[in-house]
Amino acid sequence: MTAGCVVIQPGLDQAQASGQATCGFWYAVQAYEAFDFGYTGPLNGVMGPNSWKGVQRYLNALGSGPAVAVDGVPGPNTYRAIQRMTNSRDGSPKVTVDGVFGPRTISAWAWVLQRETRG
């Protein structure tokens, strides 16, 4: 059995409201990366190197700012790219591009994921 989050929900709504990266939030990130950006790992809400590589490939595909290393290790450059991406979406909550993965960045990313995964 693969280790992962036992409870998938609450997810994006809670992450947007609380600024906390819940298990459901990470599950949604993985599902989004699997759908469009080649992530083939488990959808379990646990962000490991392969999950982060999917995020980094997605950010590089957008081309909005300097490329980030696809190394599976999140850090200030990956977080800045996430912040630039969220700020580029019309109507999204704007965040300071400071490389800190805090509550405002999590809330803004949840907002973007909610809108981009509606179908």
mmCIF file of C-alpha atoms in Angstrom:
data_model
loop_
_atom_site.group_PDB
_atom_site.id
_atom_site.type_symbol
_atom_site.label_atom_id
_atom_site.label_comp_id
_atom_site.label_asym_id
_atom_site.label_seq_id
_atom_site.Cartn_x
_atom_site.Cartn_y
_atom_site.Cartn_z
ATOM 1 C CA MET A 1 0.000 0.000 0.000
ATOM 2 C CA THR A 2 1.303 3.426 -0.933
ATOM 3 C CA ALA A 3 1.733 5.911 1.865
ATOM 4 C CA GLY A 4 -0.401 8.945 1.415
ATOM 5 C CA CYS A 5 -3.057 11.084 2.870
ATOM 6 C CA VAL A 6 -5.921 9.219 4.442
ATOM 7 C CA VAL A 7 -8.369 12.056 3.930
ATOM 8 C CA ILE A 8 -8.380 13.647 0.488
ATOM 9 C CA GLN A 9 -10.852 16.370 1.457
ATOM 10 C CA PRO A 10 -10.971 19.154 2.380
ATOM 11 C CA GLY A 11 -8.986 20.384 -0.542
ATOM 12 C CA LEU A 12 -8.865 23.499 -2.656
ATOM 13 C CA ASP A 13 -11.643 25.415 -0.898
ATOM 14 C CA GLN A 14 -10.004 24.933 2.484
ATOM 15 C CA ALA A 15 -6.561 25.763 1.121
ATOM 16 C CA GLN A 16 -7.897 28.973 -0.395
ATOM 17 C CA ALA A 17 -9.722 29.979 2.769
ATOM 18 C CA SER A 18 -7.060 28.973 5.291
ATOM 19 C CA GLY A 19 -3.813 29.296 3.369
ATOM 20 C CA GLN A 20 -2.894 25.805 4.566
ATOM 21 C CA ALA A 21 -1.632 23.215 2.088
ATOM 22 C CA THR A 22 -4.026 20.399 2.928
ATOM 23 C CA CYS A 23 -3.786 16.837 1.701
ATOM 24 C CA GLY A 24 -6.607 17.619 -0.743
ATOM 25 C CA PHE A 25 -4.681 20.619 -2.052
ATOM 26 C CA TRP A 26 -1.598 18.498 -2.829
ATOM 27 C CA TYR A 27 -3.802 15.796 -4.353
ATOM 28 C CA ALA A 28 -5.274 18.448 -6.688
ATOM 29 C CA VAL A 29 -1.777 19.645 -7.623
ATOM 30 C CA GLN A 30 -0.740 16.081 -8.480
ATOM 31 C CA ALA A 31 -3.927 15.432 -10.455
ATOM 32 C CA TYR A 32 -3.437 18.637 -12.450
ATOM 33 C CA GLU A 33 0.174 17.739 -13.237
ATOM 34 C CA ALA A 34 -0.862 14.198 -14.246
ATOM 35 C CA PHE A 35 -3.564 15.473 -16.561
ATOM 36 C CA ASP A 36 -1.473 17.923 -18.538
ATOM 37 C CA PHE A 37 2.199 17.751 -17.620
ATOM 38 C CA GLY A 38 3.371 14.165 -17.569
ATOM 39 C CA TYR A 39 3.331 13.373 -13.863
ATOM 40 C CA THR A 40 2.954 9.593 -13.600
ATOM 41 C CA GLY A 41 3.408 9.070 -9.893
ATOM 42 C CA PRO A 42 0.741 8.214 -7.372
ATOM 43 C CA LEU A 43 -2.128 10.598 -6.710
ATOM 44 C CA ASN A 44 -1.821 10.417 -2.951
ATOM 45 C CA GLY A 45 -1.521 13.987 -1.714
ATOM 46 C CA VAL A 46 2.121 13.528 -0.704
ATOM 47 C CA MET A 47 4.544 15.779 -2.567
ATOM 48 C CA GLY A 48 7.761 13.972 -3.309
ATOM 49 C CA PRO A 49 10.469 14.726 -5.869
ATOM 50 C CA ASN A 50 8.435 13.436 -8.833
ATOM 51 C CA SER A 51 5.438 15.553 -7.856
ATOM 52 C CA TRP A 52 7.637 18.631 -7.616
ATOM 53 C CA LYS A 53 9.254 17.829 -10.972
ATOM 54 C CA GLY A 54 5.752 17.913 -12.477
ATOM 55 C CA VAL A 55 5.164 21.332 -10.935
ATOM 56 C CA GLN A 56 8.527 22.572 -12.194
ATOM 57 C CA ARG A 57 7.850 21.287 -15.737
ATOM 58 C CA TYR A 58 4.473 23.053 -15.669
ATOM 59 C CA LEU A 59 6.030 26.327 -14.532
ATOM 60 C CA ASN A 60 8.689 26.129 -17.242
ATOM 61 C CA ALA A 61 6.059 25.351 -19.899
ATOM 62 C CA LEU A 62 4.323 28.607 -19.026
ATOM 63 C CA GLY A 63 7.438 30.577 -19.828
ATOM 64 C CA SER A 64 6.561 33.428 -17.490
ATOM 65 C CA GLY A 65 9.907 34.276 -16.001
ATOM 66 C CA PRO A 66 13.247 32.556 -15.594
ATOM 67 C CA ALA A 67 13.184 28.772 -15.940
ATOM 68 C CA VAL A 68 13.386 26.739 -12.762
ATOM 69 C CA ALA A 69 15.509 23.639 -12.383
ATOM 70 C CA VAL A 70 13.505 20.441 -12.827
ATOM 71 C CA ASP A 71 15.178 18.736 -9.905
ATOM 72 C CA GLY A 72 12.224 17.792 -7.729
ATOM 73 C CA VAL A 73 13.405 20.049 -4.938
ATOM 74 C CA PRO A 74 11.159 23.001 -4.189
ATOM 75 C CA GLY A 75 12.888 26.144 -3.107
ATOM 76 C CA PRO A 76 12.770 29.917 -3.480
ATOM 77 C CA ASN A 77 13.073 29.849 -7.292
ATOM 78 C CA THR A 78 10.223 27.351 -7.629
ATOM 79 C CA TYR A 79 8.131 29.372 -5.182
ATOM 80 C CA ARG A 80 8.824 32.616 -7.070
ATOM 81 C CA ALA A 81 7.714 30.920 -10.290
ATOM 82 C CA ILE A 82 4.499 29.756 -8.572
ATOM 83 C CA GLN A 83 3.930 33.314 -7.361
ATOM 84 C CA ARG A 84 4.504 34.772 -10.840
ATOM 85 C CA MET A 85 2.137 32.166 -12.308
ATOM 86 C CA THR A 86 -0.652 32.940 -9.852
ATOM 87 C CA ASN A 87 -0.218 36.680 -10.360
ATOM 88 C CA SER A 88 -0.511 36.226 -14.134
ATOM 89 C CA ARG A 89 -4.055 34.848 -13.912
ATOM 90 C CA ASP A 90 -6.869 37.359 -14.437
ATOM 91 C CA GLY A 91 -8.767 37.938 -11.227
ATOM 92 C CA SER A 92 -6.418 35.902 -9.053
ATOM 93 C CA PRO A 93 -5.452 37.062 -5.584
ATOM 94 C CA LYS A 94 -2.114 38.813 -6.035
ATOM 95 C CA VAL A 95 0.892 37.839 -3.959
ATOM 96 C CA THR A 96 4.328 39.289 -3.381
ATOM 97 C CA VAL A 97 6.958 37.516 -5.473
ATOM 98 C CA ASP A 98 9.387 36.837 -2.650
ATOM 99 C CA GLY A 99 10.147 33.110 -2.889
ATOM 100 C CA VAL A 100 8.349 32.333 0.375
ATOM 101 C CA PHE A 101 5.704 29.604 0.186
ATOM 102 C CA GLY A 102 3.309 31.058 2.705
ATOM 103 C CA PRO A 103 -0.449 31.182 3.246
ATOM 104 C CA ARG A 104 -1.110 33.862 0.612
ATOM 105 C CA THR A 105 0.749 31.873 -2.057
ATOM 106 C CA ILE A 106 -1.122 28.688 -1.119
ATOM 107 C CA SER A 107 -4.454 30.527 -1.236
ATOM 108 C CA ALA A 108 -3.675 32.059 -4.623
ATOM 109 C CA TRP A 109 -2.506 28.730 -6.071
ATOM 110 C CA ALA A 110 -5.697 27.048 -4.813
ATOM 111 C CA TRP A 111 -7.703 29.810 -6.530
ATOM 112 C CA VAL A 112 -5.884 29.149 -9.824
ATOM 113 C CA LEU A 113 -6.290 25.370 -9.555
ATOM 114 C CA GLN A 114 -10.021 25.707 -8.899
ATOM 115 C CA ARG A 115 -10.515 27.757 -12.041
ATOM 116 C CA GLU A 116 -8.208 25.723 -14.270
ATOM 117 C CA THR A 117 -9.730 22.379 -13.307
ATOM 118 C CA ARG A 118 -13.369 23.324 -13.781
ATOM 119 C CA GLY A 119 -14.739 21.689 -16.828
#
